[in-house]
Coordinates of C-alpha atoms in Angstrom, one line a residue:
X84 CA 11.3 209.8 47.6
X85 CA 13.8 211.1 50.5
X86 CA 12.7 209.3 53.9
X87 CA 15.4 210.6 56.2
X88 CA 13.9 213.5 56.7
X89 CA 10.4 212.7 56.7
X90 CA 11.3 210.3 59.6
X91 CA 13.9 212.5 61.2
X92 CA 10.7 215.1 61.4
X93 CA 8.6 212.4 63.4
X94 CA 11.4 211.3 65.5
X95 CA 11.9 215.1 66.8
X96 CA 8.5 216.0 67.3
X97 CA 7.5 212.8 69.5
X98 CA 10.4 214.0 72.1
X99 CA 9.7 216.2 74.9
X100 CA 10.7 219.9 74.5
X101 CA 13.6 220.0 76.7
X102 CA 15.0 217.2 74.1
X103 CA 13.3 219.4 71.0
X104 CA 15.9 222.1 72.6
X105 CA 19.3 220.4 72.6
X106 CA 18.5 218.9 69.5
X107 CA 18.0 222.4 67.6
X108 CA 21.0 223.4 69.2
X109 CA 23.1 220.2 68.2
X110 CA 21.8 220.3 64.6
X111 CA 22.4 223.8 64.6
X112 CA 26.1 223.1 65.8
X113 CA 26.7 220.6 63.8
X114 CA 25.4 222.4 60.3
X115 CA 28.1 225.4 61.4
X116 CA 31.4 222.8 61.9
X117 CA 30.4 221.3 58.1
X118 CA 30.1 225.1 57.0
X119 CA 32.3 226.6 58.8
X120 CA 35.1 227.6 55.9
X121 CA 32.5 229.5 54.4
X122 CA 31.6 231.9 56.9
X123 CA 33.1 234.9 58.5
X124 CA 33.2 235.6 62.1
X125 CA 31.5 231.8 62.9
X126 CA 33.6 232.2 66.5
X127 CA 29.8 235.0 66.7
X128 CA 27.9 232.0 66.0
X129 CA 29.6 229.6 68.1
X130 CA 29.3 232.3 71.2
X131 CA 25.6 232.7 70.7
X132 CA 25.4 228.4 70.7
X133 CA 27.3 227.9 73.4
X134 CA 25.4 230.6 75.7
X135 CA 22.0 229.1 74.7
X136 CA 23.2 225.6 75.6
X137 CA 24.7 226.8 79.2
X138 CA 21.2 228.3 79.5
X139 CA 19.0 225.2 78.6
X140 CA 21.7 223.3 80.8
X141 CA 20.9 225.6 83.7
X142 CA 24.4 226.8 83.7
X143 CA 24.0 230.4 82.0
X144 CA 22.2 233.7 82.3
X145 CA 19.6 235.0 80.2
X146 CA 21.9 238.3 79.5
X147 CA 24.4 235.9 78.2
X148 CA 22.7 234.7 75.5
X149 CA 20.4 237.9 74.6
X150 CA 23.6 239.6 74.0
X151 CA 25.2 236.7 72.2
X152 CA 22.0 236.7 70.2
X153 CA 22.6 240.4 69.4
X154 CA 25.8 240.3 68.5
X155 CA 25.0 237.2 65.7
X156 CA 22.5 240.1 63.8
X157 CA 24.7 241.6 62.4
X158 CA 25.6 238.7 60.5
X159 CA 22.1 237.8 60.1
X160 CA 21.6 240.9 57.7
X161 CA 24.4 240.1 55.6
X162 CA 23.1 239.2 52.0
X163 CA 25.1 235.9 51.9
X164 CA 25.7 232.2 53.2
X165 CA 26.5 233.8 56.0
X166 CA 23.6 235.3 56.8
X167 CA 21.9 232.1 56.1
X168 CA 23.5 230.3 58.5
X169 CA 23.3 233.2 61.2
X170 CA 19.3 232.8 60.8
X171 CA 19.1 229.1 60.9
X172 CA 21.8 229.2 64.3
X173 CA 19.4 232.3 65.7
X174 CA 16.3 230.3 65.0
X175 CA 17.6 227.4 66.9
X176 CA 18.9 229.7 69.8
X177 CA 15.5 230.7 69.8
X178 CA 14.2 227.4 70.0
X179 CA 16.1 226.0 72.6
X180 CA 16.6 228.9 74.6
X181 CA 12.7 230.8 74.6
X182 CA 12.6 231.3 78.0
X183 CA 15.6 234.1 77.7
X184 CA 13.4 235.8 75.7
X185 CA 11.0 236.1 78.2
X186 CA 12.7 237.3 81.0
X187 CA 12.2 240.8 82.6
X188 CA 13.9 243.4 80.4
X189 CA 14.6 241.2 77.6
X190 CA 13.8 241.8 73.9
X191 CA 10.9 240.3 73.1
X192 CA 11.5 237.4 70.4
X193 CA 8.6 235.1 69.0
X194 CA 9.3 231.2 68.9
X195 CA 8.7 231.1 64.7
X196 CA 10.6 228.1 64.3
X197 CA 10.8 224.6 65.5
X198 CA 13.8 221.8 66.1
X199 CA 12.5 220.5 62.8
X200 CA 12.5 223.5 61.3
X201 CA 15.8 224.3 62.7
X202 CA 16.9 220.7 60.7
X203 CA 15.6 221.9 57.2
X204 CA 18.0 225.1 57.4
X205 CA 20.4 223.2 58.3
X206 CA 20.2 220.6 55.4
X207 CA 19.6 223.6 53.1
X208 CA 22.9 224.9 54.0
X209 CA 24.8 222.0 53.9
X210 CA 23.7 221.5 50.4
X211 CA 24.5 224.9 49.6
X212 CA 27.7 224.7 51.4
X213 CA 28.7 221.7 49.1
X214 CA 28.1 223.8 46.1
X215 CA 29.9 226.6 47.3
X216 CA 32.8 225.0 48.0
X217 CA 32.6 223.4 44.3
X218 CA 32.3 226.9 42.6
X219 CA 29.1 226.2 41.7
X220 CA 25.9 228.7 42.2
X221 CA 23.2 226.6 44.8
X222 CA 20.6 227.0 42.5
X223 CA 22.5 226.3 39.5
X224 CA 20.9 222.9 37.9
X225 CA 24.7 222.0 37.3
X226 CA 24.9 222.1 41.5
X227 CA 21.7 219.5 42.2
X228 CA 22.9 215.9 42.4
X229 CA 26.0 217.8 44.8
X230 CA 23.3 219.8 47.3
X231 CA 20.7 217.0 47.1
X232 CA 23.8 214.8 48.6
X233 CA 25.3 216.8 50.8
X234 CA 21.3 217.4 52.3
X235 CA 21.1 213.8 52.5
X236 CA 24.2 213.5 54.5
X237 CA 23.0 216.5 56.9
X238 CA 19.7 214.6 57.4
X239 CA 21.5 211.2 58.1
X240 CA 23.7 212.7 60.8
X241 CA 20.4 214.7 62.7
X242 CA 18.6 211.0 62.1
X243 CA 21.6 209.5 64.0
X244 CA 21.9 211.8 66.8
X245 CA 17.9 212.1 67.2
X246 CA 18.2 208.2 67.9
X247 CA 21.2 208.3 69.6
X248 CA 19.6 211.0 72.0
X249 CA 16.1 209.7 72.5
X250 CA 14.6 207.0 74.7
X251 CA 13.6 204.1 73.1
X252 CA 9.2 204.2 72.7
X253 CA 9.1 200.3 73.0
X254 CA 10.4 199.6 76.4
X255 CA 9.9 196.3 78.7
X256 CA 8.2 196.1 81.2
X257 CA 10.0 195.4 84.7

């Protein structure tokens, strides 16, 4: 039985959104630097991150990160990793960054996903990653003790920043 991410999933969903926010975008961050020598044009990717963290931080513009969005889709149609990853860093941008979305003359974008779901991409690509980079097919039965590791690693790190990020439950009194 894997735990991590059973308790990762409780940890993120007992935060407050504005935490639920940087956290999708950290995880999502994080997934693309370990994945990042298998995809094309990830500079897209990090543009459309960054913008939707300057936005949650109060720093950027809605345009900013609709456009940054729009430019990621055409990597989110391609028929590969890439395109895996470009939906799992869209679906955190839309996480994080909802409000955008519903700005005047914006595109209008449903919030499907969630930090946690955001987190299950990103352990899905890691995995996939690993076998990738082995020269092995992900869904190859040759490629499972290598993805189920690399998930396991993905999961540790987004267990280790969810604690590192959130307040402790049990505080003293003072």
């Amino acid at each position: 039985m894997i735990v991590i991410p059973r308790l990762l999933a409780e940890q993120v969903q007992a935060t407050d959104e504005v935490l639920r926010e940087r956290l999708a975008l950290d995880f999502a961050q994080h997934g693309l630097d370990v994945c990042r020598d298998s995809v094309q044009n990830a500079d897209i990717l990090d543009a459309c991150l960054d913008s939707a963290r300057r936005y949650v931080d109060g720093e950027g513009s809605y345009q900013e990160v609709v456009e940054n969005f729009d430019r990621s889709h055409e990597m989110f149609a391609e028929d590969d990793f890439g395109g895996q990853l470009a939906w799992s860093v869209r679906a955190a941008v839309l996480v994080s960054a909802h409000r955008a979305f519903e700005e005047p003359d914006s595109k209008e974008f449903p919030v499907l996903s969630t930090a946690v779901d955001v987190a299950k991409e990103m352990q899905k690509a890691a995995g996939d990653h690993a076998a990738l980079r082995a020269g092995l097919d992900p869904h190859d039965p040759a490629a499972k003790a290598l993805t189920w590791h690399a998930r396991w690693e993905e999961a540790r790190w987004q267990l280790l920043r969810t604690i590192e990020l959130v307040p402790n439950p049990h505080r003293l009194p003072d």
